[in-house]
């Protein structure tokens, strides 16, 4: 890896290890710039920083940016100074249209929506990627050199990465979306960027094909080091670290442990909840909500992690048949046995199927439940929430609402807790699904006005890693 060995040794800084056990312990900046560990595993902190209940309770009423600093600084120690981190966090959230950044809204019956869509691209990925962009440009400036970011997107990561990294010096951003599988608004948010360092690829394939090309490019170590390849997908631990924050702010605001329902694709957002729990947060339960791409629901409920064919649904950002971050949860659930994790992941790569051992499954089921909802149920949930509350929700949030409605029998077995549904996107990003369900179009927020009149830049490419590699090289040489 191009970054290896460049950081001066600092005994105070937090070290990160790979889930597959074959990578040297790395600093936060190494992890930020590398994305994936060189052994193909995912980075996690060597030990989780700890917060006391008093520290967590004190987050109540605090500015979101200050809570973010308290949490992120535990990870970035030794890699960024306090001032650098504070400046990065303030810049990251300056363009959000809600002062609370992640407002918690009560919708009745002890249920809440945690609104995560107030950033520049109207989906929750802004919350982490805006911070990542800021830290990235600082880390690159400190080290010198350029970086090439390649991101596979099911719709929202791409636009959020472009909003966070477009126009930054020393960085090129290549974003691959599955052609025809993202909403018009999602595509326009990506392809209308005017920044010269932004390159859009419409891949003739699925999101999983795009993600698999990214993995192939990373495994081509000569290419990866020649272009200083890096990833900003949720495999990048910095994203998980930034996403822990709203689990803390929501819990502090409620004052009691909550059941968090998380619309899930790549398992990044919900794993951030597990991370918060491992750092001392009291939570009642984490509920995985999937659409018809139900690999995670099947894994939890049947004990077999097996990818099937990918289905196009009303919630395209969750149309995923490989949940990359599940590797992190598996690593924790097997008590950090890196050899087992590495073997399990190589079995899964070969067979597209992994039987989860009983002890590991029991550990996962101790904190997770899972439910899947199809498009019909998703539309019904959008309609029901609109009828009952007058609120328009997006189809991803609606998948969460479906799971929350399924909680009844489970909740009667547990002490009562507020149910917090993560509301991951603004409904205006998915006007067709919303109109089908409610009969009315969601109002268009100012950020989207005029998008349709801008010209688009994108390259349509076949599902072939070699072609993608050539395209990247030719753009970098231009
Ligand atoms: C990315 C995304 C998700 C899924 O999050 P993961 O971290 O991939 O599980 C859910 N909803 C929306 C709107 C998204 O953009």
XYZ file of C-alpha atoms and ligand atoms in Angstrom:
493
model
C 0.000 0.000 0.000
C 1.231 3.422 -0.929
C 0.630 4.856 2.531
C 2.352 2.185 4.531
C 5.240 3.331 6.688
C 4.730 7.024 5.989
C 3.232 7.979 9.328
C 5.672 8.739 12.149
C 5.356 6.322 15.073
C 3.238 7.709 17.849
C 2.744 5.539 20.918
C -0.370 7.477 22.045
C -2.447 6.970 18.981
C -5.216 4.451 18.673
C -4.300 1.467 16.519
C -6.599 -0.272 14.093
C -6.479 -3.954 13.238
C -7.919 -5.960 10.361
C -10.776 -8.449 10.770
C -8.591 -10.927 8.879
C -5.602 -10.528 11.171
C -2.863 -10.236 8.540
C -2.394 -6.454 8.391
C -0.007 -4.414 10.537
C -1.793 -2.308 13.186
C -2.445 1.079 11.580
C -3.152 4.646 12.608
C -6.441 6.451 11.983
C -4.960 8.351 9.012
C -3.651 5.112 7.491
C -7.114 3.602 7.849
C -8.801 6.715 6.484
C -6.591 6.807 3.396
C -6.510 3.058 2.745
C -10.183 2.136 3.221
C -9.783 -1.626 2.903
C -7.009 -3.388 4.867
C -4.246 -4.904 2.673
C -5.270 -8.455 3.708
C -8.752 -7.837 2.299
C -10.257 -7.404 5.774
C -11.945 -4.410 7.367
C -10.326 -2.222 9.997
C -11.593 -1.960 13.572
C -10.057 -0.273 16.604
C -7.732 -2.577 18.559
C -9.947 -1.834 21.561
C -13.144 0.230 21.680
C -12.898 3.610 23.427
C -15.222 3.721 26.440
C -17.764 6.314 27.565
C -19.333 6.274 31.024
C -23.101 6.629 31.486
C -22.483 10.072 32.990
C -20.490 11.152 29.932
C -23.250 9.915 27.637
C -26.015 11.564 29.673
C -24.088 14.846 29.430
C -24.508 14.766 25.632
C -28.156 15.729 26.213
C -28.728 19.200 24.791
C -25.113 19.505 23.596
C -24.385 20.723 20.046
C -24.158 17.810 17.644
C -20.723 19.030 16.530
C -19.447 18.898 20.116
C -20.682 15.333 20.619
C -19.085 14.407 17.293
C -15.808 15.882 18.525
C -15.991 14.016 21.854
C -16.471 10.713 20.038
C -14.287 11.122 16.969
C -11.348 12.489 18.944
C -11.025 9.117 20.691
C -10.340 7.541 17.302
C -8.291 10.309 15.684
C -5.912 10.863 18.608
C -2.361 11.014 17.285
C -3.522 11.435 13.670
C -5.260 14.825 13.853
C -4.870 17.575 16.413
C -7.937 18.681 18.381
C -7.997 21.907 16.395
C -7.819 20.119 13.052
C -10.650 17.812 14.069
C -12.828 20.647 15.360
C -12.319 22.666 12.174
C -13.123 19.608 10.044
C -16.327 18.856 11.971
C -17.537 22.456 11.849
C -16.899 22.636 8.094
C -18.583 19.270 7.529
C -21.869 20.320 9.098
C -21.928 23.973 8.025
C -24.214 23.277 5.041
C -26.869 21.187 6.863
C -30.372 22.600 6.856
C -31.266 21.519 10.426
C -29.355 23.094 13.332
C -29.616 19.825 15.311
C -27.983 18.025 12.301
C -29.827 14.774 13.175
C -33.190 15.818 14.692
C -35.259 13.240 16.589
C -38.976 13.614 15.846
C -41.742 11.849 17.780
C -44.413 10.322 15.544
C -46.679 8.775 18.207
C -46.973 5.476 20.119
C -43.454 5.765 21.528
C -42.017 5.818 18.012
C -39.521 8.341 16.732
C -37.885 9.177 13.411
C -34.199 10.071 13.589
C -33.903 12.371 10.574
C -30.530 11.874 8.946
C -31.251 13.583 5.619
C -30.547 17.254 6.279
C -27.202 17.361 4.452
C -26.341 18.561 0.926
C -27.516 15.406 -0.915
C -30.524 14.678 1.330
C -29.456 11.217 2.510
C -27.739 9.991 5.674
C -24.437 9.335 3.910
C -23.667 13.070 4.014
C -23.289 12.885 7.796
C -20.165 10.730 7.542
C -18.862 11.627 4.085
C -18.756 15.360 4.780
C -16.425 14.668 7.728
C -14.439 12.174 5.701
C -13.880 14.679 2.865
C -12.559 17.268 5.302
C -10.207 14.818 7.034
C -9.084 13.353 3.736
C -7.886 16.607 2.292
C -6.029 17.412 5.530
C -4.371 13.976 5.649
C -3.320 14.201 1.997
C -1.945 17.687 2.437
C 0.127 16.503 5.396
C 1.537 13.526 3.507
C 1.770 14.931 0.010
C 0.728 13.006 -3.074
C -2.582 12.311 -4.755
C -5.353 9.824 -4.119
C -7.806 8.105 -6.418
C -11.136 7.283 -4.881
C -13.262 4.636 -6.514
C -16.740 4.185 -5.114
C -19.479 1.764 -6.022
C -22.849 3.284 -5.271
C -26.422 2.112 -5.096
C -27.331 5.793 -5.387
C -26.637 7.793 -2.253
C -22.950 7.142 -1.519
C -21.998 8.451 -4.954
C -23.745 11.789 -4.662
C -22.608 12.218 -1.057
C -18.981 11.408 -2.041
C -19.150 13.866 -4.928
C -20.636 16.561 -2.670
C -17.889 15.928 -0.102
C -14.873 15.522 -2.406
C -15.701 17.382 -5.634
C -13.233 20.205 -6.209
C -10.766 19.128 -3.493
C -7.133 19.287 -4.628
C -5.053 16.105 -5.107
C -8.092 13.821 -5.240
C -9.872 12.172 -8.162
C -13.275 10.622 -7.531
C -14.614 7.814 -9.730
C -18.183 6.834 -8.964
C -19.770 3.736 -10.454
C -23.559 3.371 -10.298
C -25.632 0.528 -11.749
C -27.081 1.974 -14.960
C -30.840 2.531 -14.740
C -30.982 1.272 -11.134
C -30.804 4.613 -9.316
C -33.554 7.238 -9.146
C -33.425 10.201 -11.572
C -32.716 12.576 -8.695
C -29.879 10.351 -7.452
C -28.340 10.177 -10.948
C -28.656 13.911 -11.561
C -27.063 14.707 -8.195
C -23.987 12.787 -9.371
C -23.767 13.519 -13.079
C -24.405 17.266 -12.952
C -21.300 17.952 -10.853
C -19.106 20.433 -12.708
C -15.900 19.574 -10.813
C -13.092 18.333 -13.074
C -11.994 15.750 -10.463
C -15.383 13.962 -10.571
C -15.831 11.041 -12.989
C -19.144 9.183 -13.272
C -19.460 5.661 -14.634
C -22.868 4.111 -15.411
C -22.073 0.413 -15.150
C -23.991 -2.105 -17.213
C -24.574 -4.333 -14.183
C -25.897 -4.359 -10.613
C -24.573 -2.630 -7.508
C -22.973 -5.908 -6.446
C -21.142 -6.030 -9.812
C -19.862 -2.508 -9.151
C -18.765 -3.420 -5.625
C -17.018 -6.506 -6.932
C -15.109 -4.414 -9.520
C -13.917 -2.136 -6.721
C -12.639 -5.202 -4.854
C -10.871 -6.432 -8.016
C -9.165 -3.069 -8.484
C -7.973 -3.139 -4.875
C -6.616 -6.658 -5.229
C -4.543 -5.502 -8.237
C -1.859 -4.188 -5.899
C 0.336 -2.769 -8.675
C -2.553 -0.663 -9.997
C -3.796 0.187 -6.505
C -0.444 1.559 -5.427
C 0.279 3.253 -8.776
C -2.873 5.401 -8.511
C -3.028 5.447 -4.651
C -6.413 3.816 -4.737
C -8.679 4.372 -1.805
C -12.277 3.719 -0.759
C -14.920 5.868 0.851
C -17.588 3.163 0.927
C -18.784 2.148 4.362
C -15.883 -0.302 4.538
C -13.915 2.843 5.514
C -13.870 2.843 9.307
C -13.917 6.648 9.448
C -17.508 6.481 8.207
C -18.536 4.097 10.958
C -16.886 6.378 13.524
C -18.823 9.414 12.263
C -22.093 7.464 12.177
C -21.864 6.355 15.843
C -22.543 9.908 16.878
C -26.304 10.048 16.246
C -26.916 6.889 18.268
C -25.393 8.757 21.219
C -27.276 12.026 20.644
C -30.635 10.229 20.212
C -30.162 8.104 23.346
C -29.021 11.096 25.413
C -32.075 13.027 24.285
C -34.474 10.183 25.202
C -32.716 9.502 28.509
C -33.503 5.755 28.240
C -32.167 2.907 26.079
C -33.915 2.722 22.699
C -34.666 0.057 20.133
C -33.038 1.289 16.915
C -34.596 0.205 13.623
C -32.140 0.658 10.761
C -32.925 0.432 7.025
C -30.025 -1.768 6.003
C -28.032 -2.486 2.866
C -24.289 -2.765 3.357
C -24.677 -3.040 7.175
C -22.581 0.093 7.793
C -25.191 2.228 9.482
C -26.446 -0.472 11.820
C -22.902 -1.587 12.652
C -22.248 1.988 13.776
C -24.986 1.284 16.333
C -23.143 -1.816 17.518
C -19.970 0.280 17.705
C -21.757 2.843 19.902
C -22.990 -0.019 22.106
C -19.451 -1.385 22.390
C -18.342 2.090 23.472
C -20.758 2.047 26.406
C -24.098 3.134 24.944
C -27.133 1.404 26.452
C -29.438 0.253 23.673
C -32.363 -2.158 23.922
C -31.935 -3.738 20.495
C -30.836 -3.153 16.910
C -33.362 -4.113 14.270
C -32.174 -4.812 10.741
C -34.787 -3.690 8.207
C -34.255 -4.924 4.651
C -36.230 -4.764 1.423
C -36.670 -7.809 -0.841
C -32.866 -8.021 -0.940
C -33.069 -9.799 2.372
C -29.632 -11.414 2.758
C -29.261 -9.931 6.245
C -32.757 -10.906 7.382
C -32.136 -14.471 6.209
C -28.697 -14.565 7.841
C -30.135 -13.571 11.219
C -33.337 -15.584 11.056
C -32.082 -18.722 9.310
C -28.407 -18.717 10.248
C -27.196 -18.845 6.649
C -25.511 -15.826 5.037
C -26.151 -16.427 1.356
C -26.424 -14.001 -1.538
C -29.211 -14.456 -4.027
C -30.102 -12.580 -7.193
C -30.345 -8.850 -6.710
C -33.839 -7.344 -7.069
C -34.603 -3.770 -8.132
C -36.891 -2.285 -5.452
C -38.455 1.028 -4.425
C -35.555 1.485 -1.971
C -32.597 1.203 -4.375
C -29.925 2.256 -1.870
C -30.544 -1.072 -0.134
C -30.544 -3.268 -3.266
C -27.545 -5.224 -2.064
C -26.837 -8.941 -1.860
C -23.461 -8.736 -0.091
C -23.457 -6.746 3.148
C -19.753 -5.882 3.406
C -19.841 -4.570 6.958
C -21.375 -7.775 8.265
C -17.764 -8.981 8.371
C -17.180 -6.538 11.227
C -20.195 -7.863 13.169
C -19.090 -11.456 12.561
C -15.571 -10.660 13.794
C -17.000 -9.233 17.024
C -19.548 -12.043 17.397
C -16.810 -14.707 17.216
C -14.850 -12.840 19.910
C -12.424 -11.376 17.382
C -11.151 -14.662 16.012
C -9.395 -13.316 12.896
C -8.463 -16.759 11.578
C -12.073 -17.906 11.666
C -13.258 -14.634 10.088
C -10.689 -14.858 7.272
C -11.649 -18.469 6.538
C -15.380 -17.682 6.698
C -14.992 -14.772 4.288
C -12.981 -16.820 1.837
C -15.643 -19.583 1.990
C -18.287 -16.964 1.334
C -16.338 -15.485 -1.588
C -16.093 -18.961 -3.124
C -19.584 -20.364 -2.388
C -21.630 -17.139 -1.998
C -22.866 -18.946 1.127
C -21.788 -19.176 4.749
C -23.401 -21.225 7.508
C -23.072 -19.197 10.716
C -21.912 -21.336 13.669
C -24.389 -21.571 16.579
C -22.296 -19.576 19.121
C -21.693 -16.786 16.643
C -25.370 -16.692 15.677
C -26.417 -16.629 19.338
C -24.154 -13.613 19.934
C -25.636 -11.808 16.922
C -29.208 -12.607 17.966
C -28.516 -11.272 21.453
C -28.516 -7.728 20.023
C -29.996 -7.914 16.518
C -33.397 -8.815 15.096
C -34.262 -8.647 11.410
C -37.311 -8.166 9.204
C -37.725 -7.862 5.423
C -40.438 -5.897 3.609
C -41.394 -6.041 -0.067
C -42.429 -3.111 -2.278
C -46.127 -3.547 -1.542
C -45.538 -3.323 2.225
C -43.185 -0.382 1.651
C -45.872 1.549 -0.249
C -48.444 0.692 2.428
C -46.124 1.998 5.138
C -45.606 5.305 3.281
C -49.394 5.617 2.903
C -50.094 4.672 6.539
C -47.594 7.156 7.975
C -49.007 9.874 5.726
C -52.604 9.086 6.791
C -51.800 8.909 10.483
C -49.304 11.736 10.864
C -49.424 13.867 7.700
C -45.716 13.190 7.287
C -44.220 12.048 3.975
C -41.445 9.495 4.387
C -39.094 8.049 1.773
C -39.187 4.351 0.786
C -36.006 3.466 2.751
C -37.455 4.925 5.937
C -40.675 3.071 5.093
C -38.826 -0.266 5.104
C -37.789 0.683 8.654
C -41.389 1.500 9.551
C -42.455 -1.963 8.301
C -39.886 -3.595 10.577
C -41.010 -1.429 13.501
C -44.609 -2.568 12.932
C -43.398 -6.185 13.084
C -41.789 -5.625 16.478
C -45.019 -6.075 18.464
C -44.623 -9.714 19.555
C -40.900 -9.258 20.216
C -41.460 -6.147 22.301
C -43.968 -7.850 24.533
C -41.057 -10.051 25.654
C -38.761 -7.118 26.454
C -38.941 -4.158 28.803
C -40.687 -1.280 27.000
C -38.343 1.020 25.110
C -38.837 3.871 22.675
C -38.477 2.763 19.060
C -36.203 4.974 16.974
C -36.468 4.451 13.212
C -33.522 5.860 11.308
C -34.948 8.049 8.550
C -32.205 7.737 5.974
C -33.375 9.823 3.016
C -35.545 12.800 2.128
C -38.746 11.734 0.296
C -38.029 14.138 -2.581
C -35.166 11.866 -3.677
C -37.744 9.183 -4.526
C -40.785 11.085 -5.838
C -42.185 8.203 -7.922
C -42.495 5.767 -5.010
C -43.955 8.465 -2.778
C -46.508 9.560 -5.389
C -47.567 5.958 -6.011
C -48.160 5.465 -2.290
C -49.809 8.724 -1.271
C -51.218 10.152 -4.487
C -49.239 13.345 -4.001
C -45.712 14.310 -5.022
C -43.327 15.224 -2.190
C -42.537 18.959 -2.139
C -39.214 19.674 -3.838
C -36.610 21.096 -1.445
C -34.559 24.083 -2.694
C -31.434 21.912 -2.972
C -33.011 19.930 -5.827
C -34.534 22.854 -7.700
C -33.181 23.231 -11.226
C -31.241 19.943 -11.206
C -33.145 18.687 -14.260
C -32.000 21.649 -16.348
C -28.275 21.027 -15.832
C -26.192 19.024 -18.284
C -24.967 15.564 -17.305
C -21.498 14.025 -17.570
C -21.183 10.242 -17.440
C -19.533 7.329 -19.221
C -21.519 4.138 -19.867
C -19.197 1.143 -19.442
C -19.605 -2.630 -19.622
C -19.307 -4.779 -16.488
C -15.606 -5.541 -16.985
C -12.894 -4.663 -14.440
C -10.262 -4.287 -17.164
C -12.332 -1.684 -19.006
C -12.900 0.245 -15.796
C -9.194 0.135 -14.992
C -8.306 1.506 -18.447
C -10.918 4.230 -18.098
C -9.486 5.317 -14.731
C -5.912 5.337 -16.072
C -6.879 7.363 -19.132
C -8.770 9.953 -17.076
C -5.850 10.282 -14.638
C -3.432 10.747 -17.527
C -5.624 13.421 -19.130
C -26.978 3.629 2.071
C -28.386 3.750 2.490
C -28.986 2.803 3.343
C -28.262 1.571 3.825
O -27.190 1.858 4.682
P -26.028 0.764 4.904
O -25.018 1.428 5.746
O -25.519 0.435 3.525
O -26.671 -0.409 5.548
C -30.293 3.014 3.738
N -30.994 4.088 3.296
C -30.471 4.996 2.472
C -31.297 6.131 2.014
C -29.143 4.872 2.044
O -28.611 5.787 1.238
